[in-house]
Amino acid sequence: TKKYSAVKTITNAATTSYKVTGLKGATQYKYRVKAYVTVDGKTYKSDPCTAVSTYTRPASVKNARLERYHSHKRIRVRWNKVARATGYQVKIATIKKMTKNVKTYTVKGGNVKKLKIKKLSAKKTYYVKVRAYFTAGKTTRYGVYTSVMKSKKK
């Protein structure tokens, strides 16, 4: 078993949360909290609470790119592998804000780095974005989507 280390001592009694930065993506972390009070220069600490476990979201997808081919009726989406990802989600739509005509493709497998989307209209512009996900047991954590990429019509 690993020992716990103090991350932050919070001195303001009104503070009820703290954001830890610099953690690895798609990794399990456990934490415990304990209270303390200082009276007459002496500090009294409570026993720590039961450990709580959580997973960080996977890192962002890098170097995502589009290629239109086969008379502009297909799009090939490629991206770089994300460490510890168990899959990827690719969203495609005909509106940049992705509010209408949105289709989501789930690509299973962290080593897969491309998706072919078929049966598209050559006369429409499509917008695409990609994100990684990580699954451990019943817990799935999603990364942040890439910026929206535009695939021009023919």
mmCIF file of N, CA, C and O in Angstrom, residues 76-148:
data_model
loop_
_atom_site.group_PDB
_atom_site.id
_atom_site.type_symbol
_atom_site.label_atom_id
_atom_site.label_comp_id
_atom_site.label_asym_id
_atom_site.label_seq_id
_atom_site.Cartn_x
_atom_site.Cartn_y
_atom_site.Cartn_z
ATOM 1 N N ARG A 76 -11.793 10.735 -43.959
ATOM 2 C CA ARG A 76 -10.903 9.949 -43.104
ATOM 3 C C ARG A 76 -10.401 10.897 -42.013
ATOM 4 O O ARG A 76 -9.848 11.953 -42.307
ATOM 5 N N VAL A 77 -10.656 10.519 -40.776
ATOM 6 C CA VAL A 77 -10.210 11.314 -39.628
ATOM 7 C C VAL A 77 -9.024 10.576 -39.001
ATOM 8 O O VAL A 77 -9.106 9.379 -38.742
ATOM 9 N N ARG A 78 -7.941 11.284 -38.763
ATOM 10 C CA ARG A 78 -6.755 10.688 -38.139
ATOM 11 C C ARG A 78 -6.350 11.520 -36.930
ATOM 12 O O ARG A 78 -6.604 12.719 -36.881
ATOM 13 N N TRP A 79 -5.689 10.861 -35.982
ATOM 14 C CA TRP A 79 -5.223 11.545 -34.784
ATOM 15 C C TRP A 79 -4.070 10.769 -34.194
ATOM 16 O O TRP A 79 -3.824 9.624 -34.555
ATOM 17 N N ASN A 80 -3.356 11.399 -33.258
ATOM 18 C CA ASN A 80 -2.272 10.726 -32.550
ATOM 19 C C ASN A 80 -2.834 9.972 -31.355
ATOM 20 O O ASN A 80 -3.822 10.398 -30.752
ATOM 21 N N LYS A 81 -2.203 8.884 -31.002
ATOM 22 C CA LYS A 81 -2.630 8.052 -29.874
ATOM 23 C C LYS A 81 -2.519 8.838 -28.568
ATOM 24 O O LYS A 81 -1.578 9.594 -28.363
ATOM 25 N N VAL A 82 -3.492 8.630 -27.688
ATOM 26 C CA VAL A 82 -3.474 9.247 -26.357
ATOM 27 C C VAL A 82 -3.117 8.163 -25.339
ATOM 28 O O VAL A 82 -3.706 7.079 -25.349
ATOM 29 N N ALA A 83 -2.154 8.446 -24.488
ATOM 30 C CA ALA A 83 -1.702 7.468 -23.495
ATOM 31 C C ALA A 83 -2.850 7.026 -22.596
ATOM 32 O O ALA A 83 -3.636 7.846 -22.127
ATOM 33 N N ARG A 84 -2.978 5.737 -22.377
ATOM 34 C CA ARG A 84 -3.955 5.091 -21.501
ATOM 35 C C ARG A 84 -5.415 5.273 -21.936
ATOM 36 O O ARG A 84 -6.328 4.974 -21.184
ATOM 37 N N ALA A 85 -5.652 5.764 -23.151
ATOM 38 C CA ALA A 85 -7.031 5.865 -23.658
ATOM 39 C C ALA A 85 -7.513 4.462 -24.022
ATOM 40 O O ALA A 85 -6.733 3.636 -24.481
ATOM 41 N N THR A 86 -8.800 4.196 -23.803
ATOM 42 C CA THR A 86 -9.360 2.907 -24.200
ATOM 43 C C THR A 86 -10.205 3.043 -25.464
ATOM 44 O O THR A 86 -10.698 2.055 -25.973
ATOM 45 N N GLY A 87 -10.374 4.265 -25.950
ATOM 46 C CA GLY A 87 -11.108 4.492 -27.183
ATOM 47 C C GLY A 87 -11.248 5.976 -27.470
ATOM 48 O O GLY A 87 -10.721 6.822 -26.733
ATOM 49 N N TYR A 88 -11.985 6.268 -28.537
ATOM 50 C CA TYR A 88 -12.151 7.650 -28.987
ATOM 51 C C TYR A 88 -13.589 7.868 -29.429
ATOM 52 O O TYR A 88 -14.270 6.933 -29.836
ATOM 53 N N GLN A 89 -14.050 9.100 -29.357
ATOM 54 C CA GLN A 89 -15.348 9.490 -29.887
ATOM 55 C C GLN A 89 -15.109 10.543 -30.957
ATOM 56 O O GLN A 89 -14.348 11.484 -30.751
ATOM 57 N N VAL A 90 -15.781 10.361 -32.081
ATOM 58 C CA VAL A 90 -15.686 11.303 -33.188
ATOM 59 C C VAL A 90 -17.092 11.806 -33.464
ATOM 60 O O VAL A 90 -18.012 11.017 -33.662
ATOM 61 N N LYS A 91 -17.265 13.126 -33.459
ATOM 62 C CA LYS A 91 -18.562 13.738 -33.764
ATOM 63 C C LYS A 91 -18.463 14.420 -35.110
ATOM 64 O O LYS A 91 -17.481 15.100 -35.403
ATOM 65 N N ILE A 92 -19.514 14.254 -35.910
ATOM 66 C CA ILE A 92 -19.578 14.905 -37.212
ATOM 67 C C ILE A 92 -20.948 15.565 -37.343
ATOM 68 O O ILE A 92 -21.954 15.021 -36.883
ATOM 69 N N ALA A 93 -20.959 16.753 -37.942
ATOM 70 C CA ALA A 93 -22.213 17.492 -38.122
ATOM 71 C C ALA A 93 -22.099 18.387 -39.344
ATOM 72 O O ALA A 93 -21.010 18.608 -39.876
ATOM 73 N N THR A 94 -23.231 18.927 -39.758
ATOM 74 C CA THR A 94 -23.245 19.847 -40.898
ATOM 75 C C THR A 94 -23.270 21.303 -40.449
ATOM 76 O O THR A 94 -23.247 22.201 -41.281
ATOM 77 N N ILE A 95 -23.335 21.518 -39.147
ATOM 78 C CA ILE A 95 -23.316 22.870 -38.571
ATOM 79 C C ILE A 95 -22.137 22.947 -37.607
ATOM 80 O O ILE A 95 -21.933 22.044 -36.796
ATOM 81 N N LYS A 96 -21.373 24.029 -37.683
ATOM 82 C CA LYS A 96 -20.152 24.159 -36.882
ATOM 83 C C LYS A 96 -20.400 24.055 -35.380
ATOM 84 O O LYS A 96 -19.598 23.488 -34.645
ATOM 85 N N LYS A 97 -21.526 24.568 -34.902
ATOM 86 C CA LYS A 97 -21.822 24.513 -33.468
ATOM 87 C C LYS A 97 -22.273 23.127 -33.014
ATOM 88 O O LYS A 97 -22.496 22.896 -31.833
ATOM 89 N N MET A 98 -22.443 22.220 -33.966
ATOM 90 C CA MET A 98 -22.833 20.829 -33.703
ATOM 91 C C MET A 98 -24.159 20.735 -32.938
ATOM 92 O O MET A 98 -24.272 20.018 -31.956
ATOM 93 N N THR A 99 -25.153 21.490 -33.406
ATOM 94 C CA THR A 99 -26.460 21.483 -32.755
ATOM 95 C C THR A 99 -27.492 20.656 -33.514
ATOM 96 O O THR A 99 -28.480 20.230 -32.932
ATOM 97 N N LYS A 100 -27.287 20.428 -34.818
ATOM 98 C CA LYS A 100 -28.225 19.656 -35.629
ATOM 99 C C LYS A 100 -27.460 18.654 -36.481
ATOM 100 O O LYS A 100 -26.288 18.858 -36.797
ATOM 101 N N ASN A 101 -28.152 17.586 -36.845
ATOM 102 C CA ASN A 101 -27.567 16.558 -37.716
ATOM 103 C C ASN A 101 -26.220 16.062 -37.191
ATOM 104 O O ASN A 101 -25.252 15.945 -37.932
ATOM 105 N N VAL A 102 -26.166 15.773 -35.899
ATOM 106 C CA VAL A 102 -24.922 15.319 -35.264
ATOM 107 C C VAL A 102 -24.922 13.802 -35.191
ATOM 108 O O VAL A 102 -25.913 13.194 -34.795
ATOM 109 N N LYS A 103 -23.815 13.220 -35.567
ATOM 110 C CA LYS A 103 -23.656 11.774 -35.442
ATOM 111 C C LYS A 103 -22.361 11.530 -34.683
ATOM 112 O O LYS A 103 -21.334 12.158 -34.951
ATOM 113 N N THR A 104 -22.424 10.627 -33.695
ATOM 114 C CA THR A 104 -21.256 10.299 -32.895
ATOM 115 C C THR A 104 -20.812 8.880 -33.204
ATOM 116 O O THR A 104 -21.614 7.951 -33.174
ATOM 117 N N TYR A 105 -19.537 8.736 -33.506
ATOM 118 C CA TYR A 105 -18.935 7.425 -33.745
ATOM 119 C C TYR A 105 -18.034 7.091 -32.563
ATOM 120 O O TYR A 105 -17.262 7.934 -32.109
ATOM 121 N N THR A 106 -18.149 5.872 -32.060
ATOM 122 C CA THR A 106 -17.282 5.410 -30.980
ATOM 123 C C THR A 106 -16.277 4.439 -31.564
ATOM 124 O O THR A 106 -16.648 3.454 -32.197
ATOM 125 N N VAL A 107 -15.008 4.746 -31.364
ATOM 126 C CA VAL A 107 -13.919 3.912 -31.859
ATOM 127 C C VAL A 107 -13.316 3.211 -30.659
ATOM 128 O O VAL A 107 -12.712 3.854 -29.794
ATOM 129 N N LYS A 108 -13.502 1.890 -30.575
ATOM 130 C CA LYS A 108 -12.994 1.136 -29.430
ATOM 131 C C LYS A 108 -11.554 0.724 -29.681
ATOM 132 O O LYS A 108 -11.207 0.313 -30.782
ATOM 133 N N GLY A 109 -10.743 0.848 -28.649
ATOM 134 C CA GLY A 109 -9.334 0.470 -28.750
ATOM 135 C C GLY A 109 -8.450 1.690 -28.701
ATOM 136 O O GLY A 109 -8.566 2.591 -29.536
ATOM 137 N N GLY A 110 -7.577 1.737 -27.723
ATOM 138 C CA GLY A 110 -6.697 2.887 -27.546
ATOM 139 C C GLY A 110 -5.624 3.013 -28.603
ATOM 140 O O GLY A 110 -5.023 4.068 -28.763
ATOM 141 N N ASN A 111 -5.354 1.933 -29.350
ATOM 142 C CA ASN A 111 -4.318 1.985 -30.383
ATOM 143 C C ASN A 111 -4.856 2.392 -31.748
ATOM 144 O O ASN A 111 -4.083 2.640 -32.663
ATOM 145 N N VAL A 112 -6.171 2.455 -31.919
ATOM 146 C CA VAL A 112 -6.769 2.862 -33.189
ATOM 147 C C VAL A 112 -6.590 4.366 -33.335
ATOM 148 O O VAL A 112 -6.871 5.127 -32.416
ATOM 149 N N LYS A 113 -6.117 4.793 -34.514
ATOM 150 C CA LYS A 113 -5.824 6.210 -34.700
ATOM 151 C C LYS A 113 -6.495 6.805 -35.928
ATOM 152 O O LYS A 113 -6.082 7.837 -36.421
ATOM 153 N N LYS A 114 -7.567 6.140 -36.428
ATOM 154 C CA LYS A 114 -8.259 6.699 -37.590
ATOM 155 C C LYS A 114 -9.676 6.153 -37.679
ATOM 156 O O LYS A 114 -10.005 5.129 -37.080
ATOM 157 N N LEU A 115 -10.504 6.874 -38.410
ATOM 158 C CA LEU A 115 -11.881 6.468 -38.654
ATOM 159 C C LEU A 115 -12.265 6.910 -40.052
ATOM 160 O O LEU A 115 -11.977 8.045 -40.453
ATOM 161 N N LYS A 116 -12.925 6.011 -40.806
ATOM 162 C CA LYS A 116 -13.446 6.350 -42.127
ATOM 163 C C LYS A 116 -14.954 6.549 -42.006
ATOM 164 O O LYS A 116 -15.653 5.693 -41.482
ATOM 165 N N ILE A 117 -15.429 7.685 -42.453
ATOM 166 C CA ILE A 117 -16.861 7.993 -42.431
ATOM 167 C C ILE A 117 -17.329 7.990 -43.869
ATOM 168 O O ILE A 117 -16.823 8.743 -44.705
ATOM 169 N N LYS A 118 -18.317 7.141 -44.158
ATOM 170 C CA LYS A 118 -18.781 6.939 -45.536
ATOM 171 C C LYS A 118 -20.192 7.488 -45.728
ATOM 172 O O LYS A 118 -20.841 7.910 -44.778
ATOM 173 N N LYS A 119 -20.652 7.443 -46.971
ATOM 174 C CA LYS A 119 -22.006 7.832 -47.371
ATOM 175 C C LYS A 119 -22.332 9.287 -47.029
ATOM 176 O O LYS A 119 -23.378 9.599 -46.478
ATOM 177 N N LEU A 120 -21.415 10.167 -47.341
ATOM 178 C CA LEU A 120 -21.615 11.595 -47.120
ATOM 179 C C LEU A 120 -22.011 12.268 -48.426
ATOM 180 O O LEU A 120 -21.782 11.735 -49.505
ATOM 181 N N SER A 121 -22.570 13.436 -48.310
ATOM 182 C CA SER A 121 -22.925 14.213 -49.490
ATOM 183 C C SER A 121 -21.707 15.028 -49.928
ATOM 184 O O SER A 121 -21.094 15.728 -49.117
ATOM 185 N N ALA A 122 -21.379 14.959 -51.209
ATOM 186 C CA ALA A 122 -20.232 15.704 -51.734
ATOM 187 C C ALA A 122 -20.500 17.206 -51.742
ATOM 188 O O ALA A 122 -19.574 18.008 -51.780
ATOM 189 N N LYS A 123 -21.772 17.594 -51.676
ATOM 190 C CA LYS A 123 -22.144 19.007 -51.782
ATOM 191 C C LYS A 123 -22.308 19.697 -50.436
ATOM 192 O O LYS A 123 -22.699 20.845 -50.371
ATOM 193 N N LYS A 124 -22.004 18.993 -49.335
ATOM 194 C CA LYS A 124 -22.143 19.584 -48.006
ATOM 195 C C LYS A 124 -20.786 19.750 -47.343
ATOM 196 O O LYS A 124 -19.852 18.990 -47.587
ATOM 197 N N THR A 125 -20.716 20.749 -46.465
ATOM 198 C CA THR A 125 -19.540 20.940 -45.633
ATOM 199 C C THR A 125 -19.794 20.221 -44.315
ATOM 200 O O THR A 125 -20.887 20.329 -43.745
ATOM 201 N N TYR A 126 -18.801 19.495 -43.832
ATOM 202 C CA TYR A 126 -18.936 18.756 -42.579
ATOM 203 C C TYR A 126 -17.939 19.288 -41.557
ATOM 204 O O TYR A 126 -16.849 19.734 -41.907
ATOM 205 N N TYR A 127 -18.352 19.208 -40.296
ATOM 206 C CA TYR A 127 -17.520 19.640 -39.180
ATOM 207 C C TYR A 127 -17.290 18.434 -38.262
ATOM 208 O O TYR A 127 -18.223 17.685 -37.977
ATOM 209 N N VAL A 128 -16.053 18.274 -37.815
ATOM 210 C CA VAL A 128 -15.668 17.079 -37.061
ATOM 211 C C VAL A 128 -14.837 17.487 -35.849
ATOM 212 O O VAL A 128 -14.043 18.433 -35.909
ATOM 213 N N LYS A 129 -15.041 16.746 -34.739
ATOM 214 C CA LYS A 129 -14.178 16.907 -33.570
ATOM 215 C C LYS A 129 -13.981 15.538 -32.927
ATOM 216 O O LYS A 129 -14.807 14.636 -33.089
ATOM 217 N N VAL A 130 -12.878 15.375 -32.188
ATOM 218 C CA VAL A 130 -12.467 14.082 -31.633
ATOM 219 C C VAL A 130 -12.101 14.253 -30.162
ATOM 220 O O VAL A 130 -11.566 15.287 -29.761
ATOM 221 N N ARG A 131 -12.396 13.212 -29.358
ATOM 222 C CA ARG A 131 -11.932 13.184 -27.973
ATOM 223 C C ARG A 131 -11.616 11.742 -27.587
ATOM 224 O O ARG A 131 -12.139 10.792 -28.166
ATOM 225 N N ALA A 132 -10.751 11.587 -26.605
ATOM 226 C CA ALA A 132 -10.394 10.260 -26.094
ATOM 227 C C ALA A 132 -11.270 9.943 -24.894
ATOM 228 O O ALA A 132 -11.803 10.847 -24.241
ATOM 229 N N TYR A 133 -11.426 8.641 -24.599
ATOM 230 C CA TYR A 133 -12.088 8.246 -23.362
ATOM 231 C C TYR A 133 -11.316 7.111 -22.719
ATOM 232 O O TYR A 133 -10.514 6.430 -23.355
ATOM 233 N N PHE A 134 -11.557 6.940 -21.432
ATOM 234 C CA PHE A 134 -10.879 5.938 -20.625
ATOM 235 C C PHE A 134 -11.932 5.228 -19.792
ATOM 236 O O PHE A 134 -12.750 5.884 -19.147
ATOM 237 N N THR A 135 -11.944 3.903 -19.829
ATOM 238 C CA THR A 135 -12.914 3.130 -19.058
ATOM 239 C C THR A 135 -12.174 2.209 -18.101
ATOM 240 O O THR A 135 -11.244 1.511 -18.490
ATOM 241 N N ALA A 136 -12.597 2.235 -16.844
ATOM 242 C CA ALA A 136 -12.074 1.322 -15.815
ATOM 243 C C ALA A 136 -13.279 0.814 -15.037
ATOM 244 O O ALA A 136 -13.924 1.579 -14.322
ATOM 245 N N GLY A 137 -13.598 -0.465 -15.205
ATOM 246 C CA GLY A 137 -14.785 -1.013 -14.548
ATOM 247 C C GLY A 137 -16.031 -0.348 -15.098
ATOM 248 O O GLY A 137 -16.269 -0.335 -16.299
ATOM 249 N N LYS A 138 -16.822 0.233 -14.231
ATOM 250 C CA LYS A 138 -18.048 0.925 -14.646
ATOM 251 C C LYS A 138 -17.838 2.419 -14.843
ATOM 252 O O LYS A 138 -18.773 3.150 -15.163
ATOM 253 N N THR A 139 -16.614 2.887 -14.631
ATOM 254 C CA THR A 139 -16.313 4.311 -14.720
ATOM 255 C C THR A 139 -15.745 4.652 -16.092
ATOM 256 O O THR A 139 -14.794 4.034 -16.541
ATOM 257 N N THR A 140 -16.351 5.628 -16.758
ATOM 258 C CA THR A 140 -15.830 6.136 -18.026
ATOM 259 C C THR A 140 -15.591 7.627 -17.882
ATOM 260 O O THR A 140 -16.464 8.364 -17.446
ATOM 261 N N ARG A 141 -14.382 8.034 -18.220
ATOM 262 C CA ARG A 141 -14.021 9.453 -18.176
ATOM 263 C C ARG A 141 -13.691 9.905 -19.593
ATOM 264 O O ARG A 141 -12.968 9.231 -20.312
ATOM 265 N N TYR A 142 -14.237 11.058 -19.981
ATOM 266 C CA TYR A 142 -14.049 11.584 -21.321
ATOM 267 C C TYR A 142 -13.096 12.761 -21.303
ATOM 268 O O TYR A 142 -13.163 13.619 -20.425
ATOM 269 N N GLY A 143 -12.225 12.818 -22.303
ATOM 270 C CA GLY A 143 -11.326 13.952 -22.463
ATOM 271 C C GLY A 143 -12.055 15.113 -23.109
ATOM 272 O O GLY A 143 -13.243 15.036 -23.429
ATOM 273 N N VAL A 144 -11.335 16.160 -23.351
ATOM 274 C CA VAL A 144 -11.878 17.358 -23.976
ATOM 275 C C VAL A 144 -11.843 17.165 -25.490
ATOM 276 O O VAL A 144 -10.892 16.608 -26.033
ATOM 277 N N TYR A 145 -12.886 17.630 -26.170
ATOM 278 C CA TYR A 145 -12.907 17.542 -27.632
ATOM 279 C C TYR A 145 -11.841 18.451 -28.235
ATOM 280 O O TYR A 145 -11.516 19.505 -27.682
ATOM 281 N N THR A 146 -11.359 18.057 -29.406
ATOM 282 C CA THR A 146 -10.464 18.929 -30.170
ATOM 283 C C THR A 146 -11.269 20.120 -30.655
ATOM 284 O O THR A 146 -12.500 20.125 -30.581
ATOM 285 N N SER A 147 -10.588 21.105 -31.183
ATOM 286 C CA SER A 147 -11.328 22.190 -31.822
ATOM 287 C C SER A 147 -12.007 21.610 -33.065
ATOM 288 O O SER A 147 -11.579 20.595 -33.612
ATOM 289 N N VAL A 148 -13.053 22.259 -33.501
ATOM 290 C CA VAL A 148 -13.837 21.759 -34.630
ATOM 291 C C VAL A 148 -13.024 21.917 -35.921
ATOM 292 O O VAL A 148 -12.461 22.975 -36.190
#
